[in-house]
XYZ file of C-alpha atoms in Angstrom:
480
model
C 124.210 83.746 123.658
C 121.668 83.846 120.851
C 121.605 86.755 118.451
C 118.564 88.956 118.496
C 116.973 88.671 115.030
C 115.270 92.030 115.506
C 118.665 93.742 115.931
C 119.929 92.056 112.778
C 116.898 93.306 110.853
C 117.366 96.844 112.177
C 121.088 96.770 111.440
C 120.487 95.457 107.922
C 117.819 98.078 107.281
C 120.090 100.852 108.586
C 122.992 99.760 106.396
C 120.659 99.667 103.397
C 119.432 103.218 104.129
C 122.988 104.510 104.488
C 124.024 102.804 101.251
C 121.061 104.221 99.303
C 121.611 107.693 100.708
C 125.342 107.515 99.962
C 124.608 106.687 96.329
C 122.317 109.714 96.088
C 124.985 111.899 97.704
C 127.769 110.822 95.365
C 125.507 111.083 92.316
C 125.429 114.809 93.051
C 128.770 115.370 94.792
C 131.168 113.767 92.308
C 129.880 115.548 89.164
C 129.768 118.770 91.226
C 133.437 118.400 92.194
C 134.606 118.114 88.587
C 133.635 121.657 87.453
C 135.074 123.170 90.647
C 138.391 121.385 90.220
C 138.420 122.141 86.469
C 137.740 125.834 87.042
C 140.464 125.991 89.668
C 142.769 124.210 87.234
C 141.930 126.738 84.514
C 143.158 129.524 86.793
C 146.375 127.610 87.406
C 146.899 127.184 83.640
C 146.403 130.897 82.964
C 148.704 131.724 85.855
C 151.393 129.441 84.450
C 151.357 130.900 80.934
C 151.361 134.476 82.210
C 154.395 133.657 84.333
C 156.144 132.752 81.081
C 155.571 136.309 79.777
C 156.901 138.488 82.609
C 156.677 139.156 86.334
C 154.867 142.418 85.577
C 152.096 140.579 83.736
C 151.854 138.037 86.538
C 151.566 140.739 89.209
C 148.976 142.671 87.180
C 146.965 139.513 86.574
C 147.029 138.748 90.301
C 145.458 142.156 91.008
C 142.837 141.737 88.282
C 142.170 138.266 89.561
C 141.254 139.698 92.960
C 138.392 141.597 91.311
C 137.391 138.545 89.306
C 137.593 135.745 91.870
C 137.195 137.486 95.205
C 134.529 140.032 94.236
C 132.624 139.226 91.026
C 132.856 135.472 91.318
C 131.959 135.535 94.996
C 128.960 137.840 94.602
C 127.445 136.013 91.619
C 128.214 132.537 92.981
C 126.710 133.482 96.333
C 123.564 135.013 94.865
C 123.116 131.965 92.635
C 122.779 129.681 95.649
C 119.239 131.084 95.957
C 118.537 129.261 92.682
C 119.945 126.118 94.279
C 117.542 126.396 97.222
C 114.432 127.188 95.193
C 115.035 124.736 92.343
C 115.912 121.921 94.746
C 112.760 122.427 96.792
C 110.587 122.839 93.673
C 111.968 119.591 92.247
C 111.225 117.760 95.492
C 107.677 119.155 95.493
C 107.275 118.135 91.802
C 106.615 121.750 90.816
C 108.859 121.116 87.834
C 107.833 124.070 85.676
C 108.693 126.464 88.523
C 112.363 125.535 88.177
C 112.529 127.188 84.751
C 110.802 130.268 86.155
C 113.211 130.445 89.098
C 116.115 130.159 86.653
C 114.841 133.093 84.599
C 114.254 135.175 87.722
C 117.839 134.502 88.803
C 119.104 135.600 85.382
C 117.220 138.887 85.718
C 118.450 139.587 89.257
C 122.059 138.574 88.562
C 122.236 140.485 85.274
C 121.067 143.656 87.013
C 123.563 143.108 89.848
C 126.432 142.415 87.457
C 125.719 145.452 85.290
C 124.912 148.057 87.928
C 127.138 146.947 90.799
C 130.093 144.952 89.435
C 130.692 146.234 85.888
C 131.793 149.736 87.052
C 134.460 148.114 89.272
C 136.044 146.453 86.229
C 135.714 149.583 84.079
C 137.473 151.761 86.660
C 139.890 149.130 87.973
C 142.997 151.148 87.027
C 141.806 154.136 89.053
C 140.874 151.872 91.967
C 144.304 150.226 92.051
C 146.000 153.623 91.787
C 144.011 154.932 94.757
C 145.000 151.838 96.714
C 148.643 152.782 96.185
C 149.757 150.201 93.619
C 152.687 151.037 91.344
C 151.568 152.964 88.271
C 152.799 150.397 85.728
C 151.162 147.491 87.587
C 147.937 149.461 88.150
C 147.750 150.422 84.475
C 148.276 146.872 83.216
C 145.917 145.465 85.863
C 143.257 147.918 84.680
C 143.714 146.654 81.124
C 143.510 143.011 82.227
C 140.372 143.785 84.248
C 138.595 144.764 81.027
C 139.296 141.245 79.764
C 137.513 139.864 82.828
C 134.193 141.536 81.850
C 133.089 138.616 79.612
C 133.849 136.314 82.558
C 131.528 138.420 84.730
C 128.558 137.634 82.484
C 129.694 134.038 82.107
C 129.301 133.671 85.878
C 125.755 135.066 85.673
C 124.582 132.251 83.416
C 126.951 129.444 84.381
C 126.307 129.363 88.130
C 122.540 129.730 87.858
C 122.294 127.021 85.190
C 124.531 124.710 87.214
C 122.306 125.094 90.256
C 119.200 124.605 88.108
C 120.570 121.350 86.658
C 121.936 120.105 89.984
C 118.547 120.672 91.589
C 117.028 118.114 89.209
C 120.006 115.710 89.457
C 121.229 116.401 85.915
C 124.726 117.582 86.752
C 126.751 114.969 84.859
C 126.560 117.187 81.765
C 128.243 119.962 83.797
C 131.164 117.674 84.604
C 131.739 116.708 80.982
C 131.542 120.319 79.798
C 133.962 121.454 82.527
C 136.571 118.825 81.678
C 136.304 119.771 78.006
C 136.671 123.443 78.925
C 139.845 122.772 80.907
C 141.447 120.843 78.026
C 140.441 123.497 75.471
C 141.841 126.251 77.690
C 145.131 124.371 78.016
C 145.367 123.901 74.236
C 144.357 127.461 73.330
C 146.697 128.966 75.938
C 149.600 127.014 74.478
C 148.705 128.107 70.907
C 147.917 131.762 71.679
C 150.736 132.439 74.174
C 153.566 130.074 73.284
C 153.135 129.769 69.531
C 151.436 132.989 68.395
C 152.985 135.163 71.148
C 149.769 137.085 71.781
C 150.730 137.716 75.395
C 148.029 138.716 77.848
C 145.445 138.978 75.063
C 146.087 135.377 74.107
C 145.935 134.062 77.677
C 142.698 135.881 78.468
C 141.142 134.984 75.097
C 141.821 131.303 75.770
C 140.168 131.573 79.181
C 137.117 133.424 77.836
C 136.575 131.074 74.888
C 136.983 127.925 76.975
C 134.574 129.102 79.668
C 131.919 130.468 77.336
C 131.890 127.141 75.486
C 130.639 125.669 78.770
C 127.813 128.225 78.938
C 126.897 127.615 75.292
C 126.827 123.863 75.941
C 124.529 124.416 78.924
C 122.172 126.575 76.843
C 122.062 123.897 74.141
C 121.281 121.254 76.757
C 118.383 123.268 78.212
C 116.907 124.708 75.003
C 117.522 121.504 73.049
C 114.856 119.596 74.944
C 116.884 117.688 77.549
C 114.911 119.372 80.371
C 111.334 118.966 79.061
C 109.609 119.076 82.455
C 111.499 121.989 83.953
C 112.019 124.257 80.930
C 108.844 125.433 79.175
C 110.324 128.447 77.452
C 110.640 132.106 78.374
C 107.696 133.642 80.231
C 106.668 137.037 81.575
C 105.838 135.320 84.873
C 109.577 135.435 85.580
C 109.281 139.195 86.203
C 106.827 138.672 89.076
C 107.789 138.128 92.737
C 111.315 139.400 92.131
C 111.606 141.232 95.445
C 111.435 138.213 97.835
C 113.792 136.239 95.587
C 116.125 139.241 95.492
C 116.173 139.222 99.316
C 117.096 135.535 99.332
C 119.733 136.128 96.634
C 121.295 139.009 98.561
C 121.391 136.888 101.732
C 123.005 134.070 99.764
C 125.586 136.413 98.233
C 126.415 137.960 101.586
C 126.797 134.530 103.205
C 129.339 133.293 100.682
C 131.189 136.582 100.224
C 131.807 136.845 103.962
C 133.648 133.498 103.744
C 135.585 134.349 100.563
C 136.599 137.800 101.807
C 137.652 136.277 105.127
C 140.293 134.214 103.311
C 141.278 137.253 101.241
C 141.871 139.281 104.397
C 144.032 136.440 105.687
C 146.251 136.714 102.608
C 146.285 140.532 102.778
C 147.305 140.612 106.437
C 150.075 138.091 105.806
C 151.563 140.527 103.320
C 152.086 143.104 106.067
C 154.322 140.835 108.148
C 157.871 142.136 108.532
C 160.763 140.162 107.047
C 158.495 137.250 106.184
C 159.266 136.508 102.517
C 159.957 132.808 103.160
C 157.019 132.508 105.554
C 154.599 134.113 103.087
C 155.801 131.833 100.277
C 155.253 128.791 102.501
C 151.904 130.167 103.600
C 150.754 130.612 99.989
C 151.703 126.986 99.264
C 149.609 125.816 102.203
C 146.645 127.900 101.046
C 147.051 126.471 97.550
C 146.875 122.920 98.916
C 143.892 123.793 101.110
C 142.281 125.423 98.061
C 142.467 122.223 96.009
C 140.921 120.237 98.862
C 138.264 122.936 99.294
C 137.162 122.362 95.681
C 136.320 118.772 96.644
C 134.479 119.952 99.743
C 132.367 122.265 97.588
C 131.022 119.114 95.960
C 129.649 118.058 99.347
C 128.294 121.565 99.947
C 126.331 121.283 96.705
C 125.303 117.695 97.435
C 124.037 118.558 100.911
C 122.136 121.546 99.563
C 120.492 119.520 96.786
C 119.610 116.543 98.997
C 118.190 118.691 101.820
C 116.193 120.933 99.474
C 114.810 117.933 97.559
C 113.642 116.179 100.739
C 112.171 119.359 102.225
C 110.328 119.958 98.959
C 108.923 116.428 99.172
C 107.803 117.111 102.738
C 109.938 114.344 104.249
C 111.513 115.790 107.391
C 113.070 112.522 108.563
C 114.747 111.927 105.189
C 116.229 115.453 105.275
C 117.574 114.877 108.790
C 119.013 111.478 107.863
C 120.603 112.871 104.699
C 122.312 115.657 106.670
C 123.841 113.089 109.049
C 125.113 110.805 106.284
C 126.623 113.678 104.268
C 128.316 115.111 107.370
C 129.863 111.752 108.283
C 131.021 111.139 104.701
C 132.613 114.561 104.336
C 134.305 114.411 107.739
C 135.794 110.984 106.921
C 137.276 112.372 103.703
C 138.511 115.431 105.593
C 140.229 113.175 108.136
C 141.873 111.271 105.274
C 143.416 114.415 103.759
C 144.213 115.743 107.230
C 146.218 112.580 107.904
C 148.039 112.908 104.569
C 149.090 116.453 105.456
C 150.469 115.275 108.773
C 152.307 112.273 107.306
C 153.818 114.049 104.300
C 154.099 117.511 105.840
C 157.888 117.545 105.574
C 157.794 116.658 101.864
C 154.663 118.332 100.545
C 156.418 121.635 99.868
C 158.545 120.009 97.146
C 155.423 119.841 94.974
C 155.698 123.610 94.534
C 159.318 124.640 95.153
C 162.901 123.422 95.584
C 163.766 126.137 98.094
C 164.793 124.269 101.244
C 163.865 127.133 103.557
C 160.355 127.350 102.117
C 159.911 123.568 102.282
C 161.035 123.571 105.909
C 158.557 126.331 106.772
C 155.746 124.437 105.007
C 156.627 121.487 107.218
C 156.280 123.716 110.282
C 152.868 124.862 109.074
C 151.683 121.348 108.192
C 149.745 120.896 111.448
C 147.786 124.119 110.848
C 147.274 123.006 107.242
C 145.833 119.671 108.404
C 143.415 121.473 110.745
C 142.341 123.791 107.920
C 141.730 120.830 105.609
C 139.576 119.113 108.236
C 137.594 122.276 108.929
C 136.838 122.635 105.210
C 135.062 119.285 105.231
C 132.909 120.267 108.217
C 132.183 123.855 107.286
C 131.055 123.127 103.725
C 128.486 120.494 104.685
C 126.945 122.668 107.400
C 126.734 125.619 104.991
C 125.196 123.343 102.343
C 122.520 122.116 104.754
C 121.648 125.736 105.556
C 121.433 126.615 101.846
C 119.165 123.636 101.187
C 116.805 124.869 103.898
C 116.938 128.474 102.675
C 118.621 129.764 105.840
C 121.299 131.888 104.191
C 120.485 134.975 106.271
C 121.156 133.089 109.494
C 124.519 131.835 108.207
C 125.454 135.368 107.148
C 124.954 136.627 110.729
C 126.950 133.683 112.109
C 129.774 134.400 109.647
C 129.913 138.078 110.562
C 130.259 137.306 114.272
C 132.605 134.312 114.069
C 134.880 135.595 111.311
C 135.002 139.357 111.789
C 134.387 139.764 115.535
C 136.350 136.719 116.685
C 138.643 135.312 113.973
C 140.322 138.458 112.669
C 140.860 140.105 116.116
C 142.293 136.839 117.464
C 144.562 136.548 114.418
C 145.847 140.089 114.917
C 146.363 139.438 118.633
C 148.314 136.211 118.135
C 150.143 137.435 115.044
C 151.338 140.868 116.150
C 150.841 141.221 119.909
C 151.946 137.706 120.911
C 154.514 137.709 118.109
C 153.615 134.417 116.418
C 153.378 136.235 113.066
C 151.865 134.091 110.278
C 151.347 131.095 112.567
C 149.435 133.260 115.023
C 147.461 134.957 112.254
C 146.393 131.619 110.812
C 145.647 130.126 114.252
C 143.452 133.057 115.216
C 141.467 132.999 112.023
C 141.041 129.234 112.275
C 139.483 129.809 115.674
C 136.844 131.819 113.836
C 136.166 128.885 111.504
C 136.022 126.459 114.441
C 133.505 128.695 116.224
C 131.436 128.982 113.028
C 131.405 125.192 112.635
C 130.362 124.718 116.273
C 127.524 127.253 115.985
C 126.246 125.869 112.679
C 126.616 122.335 114.020
C 124.516 123.202 117.066
C 121.894 124.916 114.919
C 121.730 121.923 112.575
C 121.552 119.449 115.480
C 118.663 121.334 117.141
C 116.767 122.050 113.917
C 113.071 121.205 113.882
C 112.939 119.585 110.435
C 109.135 119.465 110.418
C 109.162 123.235 110.757
C 111.635 123.479 107.863
C 109.272 121.360 105.737
C 106.447 123.785 106.519
C 108.618 126.771 105.659
C 109.654 125.211 102.352
C 106.015 124.515 101.535
C 105.024 128.076 102.422
C 107.835 129.474 100.279
C 106.876 127.381 97.251
C 103.158 128.128 97.596
C 103.780 131.823 98.129
C 105.821 132.181 94.952
C 103.726 129.784 92.889
C 102.136 131.833 90.061
C 98.386 131.329 90.323
C 97.879 132.341 86.719
C 100.035 129.490 85.374
C 98.819 128.107 82.081
C 97.560 124.559 81.707
C 100.799 123.238 80.382
C 102.485 124.308 83.572
C 99.826 122.622 85.701
C 100.215 119.455 83.703
C 103.943 119.413 84.433
C 103.189 119.134 88.147
C 101.021 116.100 87.519
C 103.656 114.251 85.465
């Protein structure tokens, strides 16, 4: 049989397209993973040094951390994905100067949200924890620690928006370097302040605040110092126009992400109500910790998919957006399968990374199959969410999350956990069913998407919010 030269040409061309697209994906994904892993590592460092002080401090920090990570972080991170959508599409459309305007609009919206909605929660944290029935000494100390989280609240406002602004124009390597430096500085300062100077909680929180704000300062220097000449043209009053439609997109983005973060929080909360389950809960927390580390890597693909889709939609290339979504999905799923396999192979040993308690290790081994499924679902879920963010479809994902997580996942978890009597296994299985359903729905929506229509919507969005009274310098930036 003779080989068909046409098939060889097509195969060669396809491999070349996949290779080029993969390079674009990893140019965004890898630098995006570094700050996520570094930030997660910073939390681990703070947790470790507080454990060296006392169990009371550790318990109080855990409560304060709920406000910080599960509420403030989730709201601001979610709302900042609107910046990711708009900046990515503006960059693809070569409306470079609009990226700086979108960044300033996001600062305004997020600052108002942080001050009016989130700041009071931190100021009255002690009263909130007391009402929730926490012990008075833990509630009091947690209220004090929550005040230390206020600088972190405003760090999130600037850090997440700037990260999305830089990622949208493929300049995220600077974020990776700053994040690694922040992690090392936090480790050093925590050791000096807590171990050497014995400053206790003040030292641990000061180290965290200083290390993180150095990242924000570095980002400001990078932007204002002239490294973004096309996209940053200085502060402008135009940023105060068209705030309402961007606020709607920001709120949809925040709701979308918070529904996912709070879903995991409810999982942890419900596990705490299981009877006689101290060993099971310890094993469960280890599994969630492992899944959390892997989820940080998956967030890199969420960001990469969002940036690639928004860039191609901004350019008006529907086929490139569709092709990019397929390549990113396949790449992420392959990595998810790799970690899924590792969990299955080393499931009976993986618990020793966190504890020497044989009972806990044995229970982790029993949960290893559910852990492997969770790890695989992370790789699927993140890419599908990222594609939706890139297309500006956060509202749709929010509705899907509400139905799949809160009308299916949680009731099924309660049914299997308490009624059937599977306890933590049943709780986790039920809530994973919610994630599976979400992935299936988002997968179907992505598969049936009319990408030409998404190109038109992106164009309409950019033209609608394009300031007609832009000065000449702004118009020139589009022509460059």
